[in-house]
PDB file of C-alpha atoms in Angstrom:
ATOM      1  CA  MET A1409      -8.977  10.752  37.438  1.00 90.00           C
ATOM      2  CA  VAL A1410      -7.025  12.392  34.409  1.00 97.00           C
ATOM      3  CA  LYS A1411      -8.114  16.288  33.668  1.00 97.00           C
ATOM      4  CA  VAL A1412      -8.248  18.193  30.681  1.00 98.00           C
ATOM      5  CA  ASN A1413      -9.198  21.663  29.367  1.00 98.00           C
ATOM      6  CA  ARG A1414     -11.941  21.341  27.001  1.00 98.00           C
ATOM      7  CA  ASP A1415     -10.691  24.799  25.313  1.00 98.00           C
ATOM      8  CA  SER A1416      -7.264  22.886  24.597  1.00 98.00           C
ATOM      9  CA  THR A1417      -8.001  19.319  23.835  1.00 98.00           C
ATOM     10  CA  ALA A1418      -8.752  17.460  20.697  1.00 98.00           C
ATOM     11  CA  PHE A1419     -10.157  13.801  20.073  1.00 98.00           C
ATOM     12  CA  ILE A1420      -8.472  11.601  17.378  1.00 98.00           C
ATOM     13  CA  LEU A1421      -9.909   8.474  16.245  1.00 98.00           C
ATOM     14  CA  VAL A1422      -7.303   6.091  13.971  1.00 98.00           C
ATOM     15  CA  ASP A1423      -8.769   3.864  11.342  1.00 98.00           C
ATOM     16  CA  ALA A1424     -12.279   3.654  13.053  1.00 98.00           C
ATOM     17  CA  GLN A1425     -13.134   1.726   8.939  1.00 97.00           C
ATOM     18  CA  ASN A1426     -15.242  -0.816   8.132  1.00 96.00           C
ATOM     19  CA  PHE A1427     -12.057  -2.671   6.492  1.00 92.00           C
ATOM     20  CA  VAL A1428     -10.542  -3.105  10.240  1.00 95.00           C
ATOM     21  CA  LEU A1429     -13.490  -2.719  12.410  1.00 98.00           C
ATOM     22  CA  HIS A1430     -16.099  -4.405  10.435  1.00 97.00           C
ATOM     23  CA  GLU A1431     -16.628  -8.600  10.173  1.00 97.00           C
ATOM     24  CA  LYS A1432     -16.707  -8.192   6.304  1.00 95.00           C
ATOM     25  CA  GLY A1433     -13.638  -5.599   6.299  1.00 92.00           C
ATOM     26  CA  THR A1434     -10.705  -6.494   4.148  1.00 86.00           C
ATOM     27  CA  ALA A1435      -8.638  -7.050   7.428  1.00 88.00           C
ATOM     28  CA  ALA A1436     -10.976  -9.073   9.220  1.00 92.00           C
ATOM     29  CA  ARG A1437      -8.891 -12.024   9.991  1.00 90.00           C
ATOM     30  CA  TRP A1438      -7.001  -9.814  12.066  1.00 91.00           C
ATOM     31  CA  GLU A1439     -10.393  -9.906  14.354  1.00 96.00           C
ATOM     32  CA  ALA A1440      -9.839  -6.244  15.974  1.00 97.00           C
ATOM     33  CA  TRP A1441     -13.718  -6.084  14.957  1.00 97.00           C
ATOM     34  CA  LYS A1442     -14.282  -9.055  17.336  1.00 98.00           C
ATOM     35  CA  PHE A1443     -12.275  -7.994  20.201  1.00 98.00           C
ATOM     36  CA  ALA A1444     -14.064  -4.102  19.740  1.00 98.00           C
ATOM     37  CA  ARG A1445     -17.598  -5.906  20.160  1.00 97.00           C
ATOM     38  CA  GLU A1446     -16.548  -8.413  22.607  1.00 97.00           C
ATOM     39  CA  LYS A1447     -14.444  -5.724  25.053  1.00 98.00           C
ATOM     40  CA  GLY A1448     -17.557  -3.092  24.344  1.00 98.00           C
ATOM     41  CA  ILE A1449     -15.370  -1.074  23.066  1.00 98.00           C
ATOM     42  CA  ILE A1450     -17.776   0.364  20.185  1.00 98.00           C
ATOM     43  CA  GLU A1451     -20.367   1.341  22.764  1.00 98.00           C
ATOM     44  CA  SER A1452     -18.033   2.923  25.252  1.00 98.00           C
ATOM     45  CA  THR A1453     -16.174   5.182  22.323  1.00 98.00           C
ATOM     46  CA  ALA A1454     -19.525   6.250  21.190  1.00 98.00           C
ATOM     47  CA  LYS A1455     -20.528   7.333  24.547  1.00 98.00           C
ATOM     48  CA  ALA A1456     -17.629   9.271  24.871  1.00 98.00           C
ATOM     49  CA  MET A1457     -17.789  10.832  21.614  1.00 98.00           C
ATOM     50  CA  GLU A1458     -21.421  11.813  22.414  1.00 98.00           C
ATOM     51  CA  ARG A1459     -19.701  13.693  25.836  1.00 98.00           C
ATOM     52  CA  PHE A1460     -16.838  15.148  23.452  1.00 98.00           C
ATOM     53  CA  ARG A1461     -19.588  16.850  21.048  1.00 98.00           C
ATOM     54  CA  ALA A1462     -21.444  18.128  23.821  1.00 98.00           C
ATOM     55  CA  GLU A1463     -18.170  19.847  25.499  1.00 98.00           C
ATOM     56  CA  ARG A1464     -17.380  21.016  22.026  1.00 98.00           C
ATOM     57  CA  ILE A1465     -14.016  19.225  22.042  1.00 98.00           C
ATOM     58  CA  PRO A1466     -12.984  18.856  18.085  1.00 98.00           C
ATOM     59  CA  ILE A1467     -13.304  15.256  17.119  1.00 98.00           C
ATOM     60  CA  ILE A1468     -10.637  14.468  13.972  1.00 98.00           C
ATOM     61  CA  TYR A1469     -10.693  11.068  12.308  1.00 98.00           C
ATOM     62  CA  VAL A1470      -7.627   9.619  10.750  1.00 98.00           C
ATOM     63  CA  ASN A1471      -8.485   7.409   8.208  1.00 97.00           C
ATOM     64  CA  MET A1472      -6.447   5.212   5.965  1.00 92.00           C
ATOM     65  CA  GLU A1473      -6.940   6.129   2.019  1.00 86.00           C
ATOM     66  CA  LEU A1474      -6.090   3.910  -0.776  1.00 74.00           C
ATOM     67  CA  ARG A1475      -5.601   5.186  -4.173  1.00 66.00           C
ATOM     68  CA  PRO A1476      -7.231   2.361  -6.296  1.00 60.00           C
ATOM     69  CA  GLN A1477      -6.130   4.281  -9.698  1.00 61.00           C
ATOM     70  CA  ILE A1478      -2.511   3.229  -8.920  1.00 56.00           C
ATOM     71  CA  SER A1479      -3.132   0.225  -6.398  1.00 60.00           C
ATOM     72  CA  LYS A1480      -1.308  -2.213  -8.909  1.00 60.00           C
ATOM     73  CA  GLU A1481       1.474  -0.241  -8.744  1.00 62.00           C
ATOM     74  CA  LEU A1482       1.806   0.782  -5.309  1.00 62.00           C
ATOM     75  CA  ASN A1483       0.668  -2.393  -4.246  1.00 64.00           C
ATOM     76  CA  ALA A1484       3.564  -4.185  -6.132  1.00 67.00           C
ATOM     77  CA  ASN A1485       6.337  -1.400  -3.985  1.00 68.00           C
ATOM     78  CA  LEU A1486       4.488  -2.563  -0.531  1.00 68.00           C
ATOM     79  CA  PRO A1487       6.818  -5.075   1.385  1.00 68.00           C
ATOM     80  CA  ASN A1488       5.463  -8.393   1.633  1.00 70.00           C
ATOM     81  CA  ILE A1489       4.952  -8.402   5.553  1.00 68.00           C
ATOM     82  CA  ASP A1490       1.974  -9.165   7.611  1.00 68.00           C
ATOM     83  CA  PHE A1491       0.327  -5.666   7.716  1.00 69.00           C
ATOM     84  CA  TRP A1492       0.594  -4.828   4.052  1.00 70.00           C
ATOM     85  CA  LYS A1493      -0.968  -8.473   3.084  1.00 68.00           C
ATOM     86  CA  PRO A1494      -4.379  -8.060   2.957  1.00 67.00           C
ATOM     87  CA  ILE A1495      -3.977  -4.825   0.819  1.00 69.00           C
ATOM     88  CA  LYS A1496      -1.372  -6.499  -1.687  1.00 65.00           C
ATOM     89  CA  GLU A1497      -3.997  -9.226  -2.159  1.00 69.00           C
ATOM     90  CA  LEU A1498      -6.467  -6.546  -3.315  1.00 67.00           C
ATOM     91  CA  ASP A1499      -7.355  -6.818  -6.885  1.00 68.00           C
ATOM     92  CA  PHE A1500      -9.160  -3.212  -7.344  1.00 68.00           C
ATOM     93  CA  THR A1501     -10.344  -4.331 -11.339  1.00 69.00           C
ATOM     94  CA  LYS A1502     -12.678  -6.584  -9.491  1.00 72.00           C
ATOM     95  CA  ILE A1503     -13.889  -4.477  -6.480  1.00 75.00           C
ATOM     96  CA  SER A1504     -16.738  -2.525  -6.985  1.00 83.00           C
ATOM     97  CA  ARG A1505     -16.928   1.503  -6.316  1.00 82.00           C
ATOM     98  CA  GLU A1506     -19.757   0.562  -3.945  1.00 90.00           C
ATOM     99  CA  GLU A1507     -17.483  -2.259  -1.970  1.00 84.00           C
ATOM    100  CA  GLY A1508     -14.658   0.251  -1.904  1.00 81.00           C
ATOM    101  CA  ALA A1509     -16.404   2.999  -0.541  1.00 88.00           C
ATOM    102  CA  PHE A1510     -17.776   0.519   2.535  1.00 93.00           C
ATOM    103  CA  GLN A1511     -14.146  -0.741   3.128  1.00 90.00           C
ATOM    104  CA  GLY A1512     -12.856   2.805   3.498  1.00 91.00           C
ATOM    105  CA  ARG A1513     -16.051   4.554   5.691  1.00 96.00           C
ATOM    106  CA  VAL A1514     -16.238   4.783   9.176  1.00 98.00           C
ATOM    107  CA  ILE A1515     -18.057   2.127  10.774  1.00 98.00           C
ATOM    108  CA  ASP A1516     -21.746   3.268  11.166  1.00 98.00           C
ATOM    109  CA  GLU A1517     -21.584   3.455  15.000  1.00 98.00           C
ATOM    110  CA  PHE A1518     -18.768   6.102  14.755  1.00 98.00           C
ATOM    111  CA  ALA A1519     -20.490   7.816  11.561  1.00 97.00           C
ATOM    112  CA  PRO A1520     -19.057  11.270  11.214  1.00 98.00           C
ATOM    113  CA  HIS A1521     -20.891  14.868  11.874  1.00 97.00           C
ATOM    114  CA  TYR A1522     -20.807  17.922   9.952  1.00 96.00           C
ATOM    115  CA  GLU A1523     -18.431  19.778  12.274  1.00 97.00           C
ATOM    116  CA  ASP A1524     -15.958  16.843  12.627  1.00 98.00           C
ATOM    117  CA  LEU A1525     -12.593  16.798  10.938  1.00 98.00           C
ATOM    118  CA  ILE A1526     -11.417  14.044   8.703  1.00 98.00           C
ATOM    119  CA  VAL A1527      -7.335  13.808   7.767  1.00 98.00           C
ATOM    120  CA  ALA A1528      -6.278  11.192   5.057  1.00 96.00           C
ATOM    121  CA  LYS A1529      -3.158   9.098   5.633  1.00 95.00           C
ATOM    122  CA  HIS A1530      -1.620   7.086   3.270  1.00 88.00           C
ATOM    123  CA  HIS A1531       0.316   4.243   3.785  1.00 81.00           C
ATOM    124  CA  THR A1532       1.400   4.725   6.785  1.00 88.00           C
ATOM    125  CA  MET A1533       0.393   3.806  10.625  1.00 91.00           C
ATOM    126  CA  ASP A1534       1.322   7.373  12.106  1.00 97.00           C
ATOM    127  CA  GLY A1535      -1.322   9.816  11.294  1.00 98.00           C
ATOM    128  CA  PHE A1536       0.969  12.840  11.235  1.00 98.00           C
ATOM    129  CA  HIS A1537       2.982  11.284   8.430  1.00 96.00           C
ATOM    130  CA  ASN A1538       2.640  13.512   5.473  1.00 95.00           C
ATOM    131  CA  THR A1539      -0.703  14.499   6.591  1.00 98.00           C
ATOM    132  CA  ASP A1540      -2.065  17.900   8.019  1.00 98.00           C
ATOM    133  CA  LEU A1541      -3.135  16.521  11.016  1.00 98.00           C
ATOM    134  CA  ASP A1542      -0.266  18.736  13.000  1.00 98.00           C
ATOM    135  CA  ARG A1543      -1.209  22.042  11.047  1.00 98.00           C
ATOM    136  CA  ILE A1544      -5.014  21.239  11.910  1.00 98.00           C
ATOM    137  CA  LEU A1545      -3.990  20.840  15.782  1.00 98.00           C
ATOM    138  CA  ARG A1546      -1.924  23.811  15.964  1.00 98.00           C
ATOM    139  CA  SER A1547      -4.678  26.178  13.802  1.00 98.00           C
ATOM    140  CA  LEU A1548      -7.192  25.191  16.741  1.00 98.00           C
ATOM    141  CA  ASN A1549      -4.946  25.669  19.583  1.00 98.00           C
ATOM    142  CA  ARG A1550      -5.162  22.178  20.797  1.00 98.00           C
ATOM    143  CA  ASP A1551      -1.832  20.643  22.781  1.00 98.00           C
ATOM    144  CA  THR A1552      -3.753  17.905  24.258  1.00 98.00           C
ATOM    145  CA  LEU A1553      -4.842  14.739  22.235  1.00 98.00           C
ATOM    146  CA  LEU A1554      -7.079  12.050  23.693  1.00 98.00           C
ATOM    147  CA  PHE A1555      -7.081   8.764  21.586  1.00 98.00           C
ATOM    148  CA  GLY A1556      -8.819   6.071  20.588  1.00 98.00           C
ATOM    149  CA  GLY A1557      -9.553   3.932  17.469  1.00 98.00           C
ATOM    150  CA  ALA A1558      -7.394   0.655  16.129  1.00 98.00           C
ATOM    151  CA  ILE A1559      -5.356  -1.129  15.840  1.00 97.00           C
ATOM    152  CA  THR A1560      -4.113  -0.375  19.490  1.00 98.00           C
ATOM    153  CA  ASN A1561      -0.286  -1.547  19.255  1.00 97.00           C
ATOM    154  CA  LEU A1562      -0.243  -0.332  15.429  1.00 95.00           C
ATOM    155  CA  CYS A1563      -1.589   2.417  14.322  1.00 96.00           C
ATOM    156  CA  VAL A1564      -3.099   4.184  17.265  1.00 98.00           C
ATOM    157  CA  GLU A1565       0.513   3.397  18.720  1.00 98.00           C
ATOM    158  CA  GLY A1566       2.120   5.028  15.344  1.00 98.00           C
ATOM    159  CA  THR A1567       0.024   8.220  15.773  1.00 98.00           C
ATOM    160  CA  VAL A1568       0.828   8.572  19.777  1.00 98.00           C
ATOM    161  CA  ARG A1569       4.143   8.524  18.863  1.00 98.00           C
ATOM    162  CA  GLY A1570       4.032  11.068  16.217  1.00 98.00           C
ATOM    163  CA  ALA A1571       2.110  13.055  18.668  1.00 98.00           C
ATOM    164  CA  PHE A1572       5.028  12.468  21.613  1.00 98.00           C
ATOM    165  CA  ASP A1573       7.441  13.567  18.937  1.00 98.00           C
ATOM    166  CA  ARG A1574       5.913  17.106  18.182  1.00 98.00           C
ATOM    167  CA  GLY A1575       5.425  17.529  21.859  1.00 98.00           C
ATOM    168  CA  TYR A1576       1.682  17.270  22.699  1.00 98.00           C
ATOM    169  CA  ASP A1577       0.204  16.177  25.638  1.00 98.00           C
ATOM    170  CA  SER A1578      -1.257  12.544  24.988  1.00 98.00           C
ATOM    171  CA  VAL A1579      -3.828  10.495  26.675  1.00 98.00           C
ATOM    172  CA  VAL A1580      -5.231   7.256  25.090  1.00 98.00           C
ATOM    173  CA  LEU A1581      -8.431   6.252  26.427  1.00 98.00           C
ATOM    174  CA  SER A1582      -8.130   2.381  26.965  1.00 98.00           C
ATOM    175  CA  ASP A1583     -11.752   1.553  26.528  1.00 98.00           C
ATOM    176  CA  CYS A1584     -11.930   3.131  23.025  1.00 98.00           C
ATOM    177  CA  VAL A1585      -8.620   1.465  21.622  1.00 98.00           C
ATOM    178  CA  ALA A1586      -9.397  -1.989  19.697  1.00 98.00           C
ATOM    179  CA  SER A1587      -6.210  -4.332  19.323  1.00 98.00           C
ATOM    180  CA  VAL A1588      -6.423  -8.323  17.950  1.00 97.00           C
ATOM    181  CA  SER A1589      -5.712  -9.621  21.786  1.00 97.00           C
ATOM    182  CA  ASP A1590      -5.543  -9.169  25.299  1.00 98.00           C
ATOM    183  CA  GLY A1591      -1.969  -9.428  25.328  1.00 98.00           C
ATOM    184  CA  ALA A1592      -1.364  -7.326  22.687  1.00 97.00           C
ATOM    185  CA  GLN A1593      -3.485  -4.687  24.099  1.00 98.00           C
ATOM    186  CA  ASP A1594      -2.547  -4.659  27.848  1.00 98.00           C
ATOM    187  CA  PHE A1595       1.273  -4.713  26.657  1.00 98.00           C
ATOM    188  CA  ALA A1596       0.586  -1.456  24.591  1.00 98.00           C
ATOM    189  CA  LEU A1597      -1.478   0.373  27.481  1.00 98.00           C
ATOM    190  CA  ASP A1598       0.580  -1.053  30.297  1.00 98.00           C
ATOM    191  CA  PHE A1599       4.012  -0.351  28.753  1.00 97.00           C
ATOM    192  CA  ILE A1600       4.140   1.472  25.809  1.00 98.00           C
ATOM    193  CA  PHE A1601       1.499   4.651  26.204  1.00 98.00           C
ATOM    194  CA  PRO A1602       2.879   5.179  29.800  1.00 98.00           C
ATOM    195  CA  LYS A1603       6.582   6.052  28.041  1.00 97.00           C
ATOM    196  CA  PHE A1604       4.653   8.517  25.678  1.00 98.00           C
ATOM    197  CA  GLY A1605       1.321  10.096  27.825  1.00 97.00           C
ATOM    198  CA  ARG A1606      -1.092   8.891  30.268  1.00 98.00           C
ATOM    199  CA  VAL A1607      -3.765   6.118  30.019  1.00 98.00           C
ATOM    200  CA  CYS A1608      -7.368   5.912  31.344  1.00 98.00           C
ATOM    201  CA  THR A1609     -10.780   4.664  30.671  1.00 98.00           C
ATOM    202  CA  SER A1610     -13.499   7.363  29.088  1.00 98.00           C
ATOM    203  CA  GLU A1611     -15.095   7.566  32.321  1.00 97.00           C
ATOM    204  CA  GLU A1612     -11.592   8.690  34.253  1.00 98.00           C
ATOM    205  CA  LEU A1613     -11.512  11.188  32.200  1.00 98.00           C
ATOM    206  CA  GLU A1614     -12.537  14.783  33.944  1.00 98.00           C
ATOM    207  CA  ILE A1615     -12.925  17.484  31.095  1.00 98.00           C
ATOM    208  CA  VAL A1616     -13.123  21.012  33.017  1.00 97.00           C
TER     209      VAL A1616
END
């Protein structure tokens, strides 16, 4: 069991958006959406979020946002690497406003409530980089962070590293993060995250 204090804890949900966790997402070829559903990660995360709300633990969504107005210029300056390819290939002149909104929206199963907080990040894996996430957490007096979301070994890992660099106590919920394969998931959970914090399932989490 991992014990956390409800009064000093927040839940950070990274990139839980349609573009990566929906079969019609622009990054669906990575198949994180498929991994999440086959492993029951969607269900366990939704259940954990209900528990956190009941315990009055703040839920903070860290969402990737694009700027379609200058997408052509931004995309031209992105490196031609695998992570950015789905975005570089997007032609926003051919994407309706409704489709763009769908891609950026949090998946229905994790739909934000009024009291939840949303942090926007742009062209970065780390949810702390050039965002107000750190300021929000410090204003709420939260020094312990629970992590869920996608992709485990990319944006979740990047944000956990950012939390470590800023002195937060991090707990990665292993049944609330989705990668693209068992190998990628296990390496992050077994080797990377224990270096930066603690790892447990949402069921193993004790809130006091």
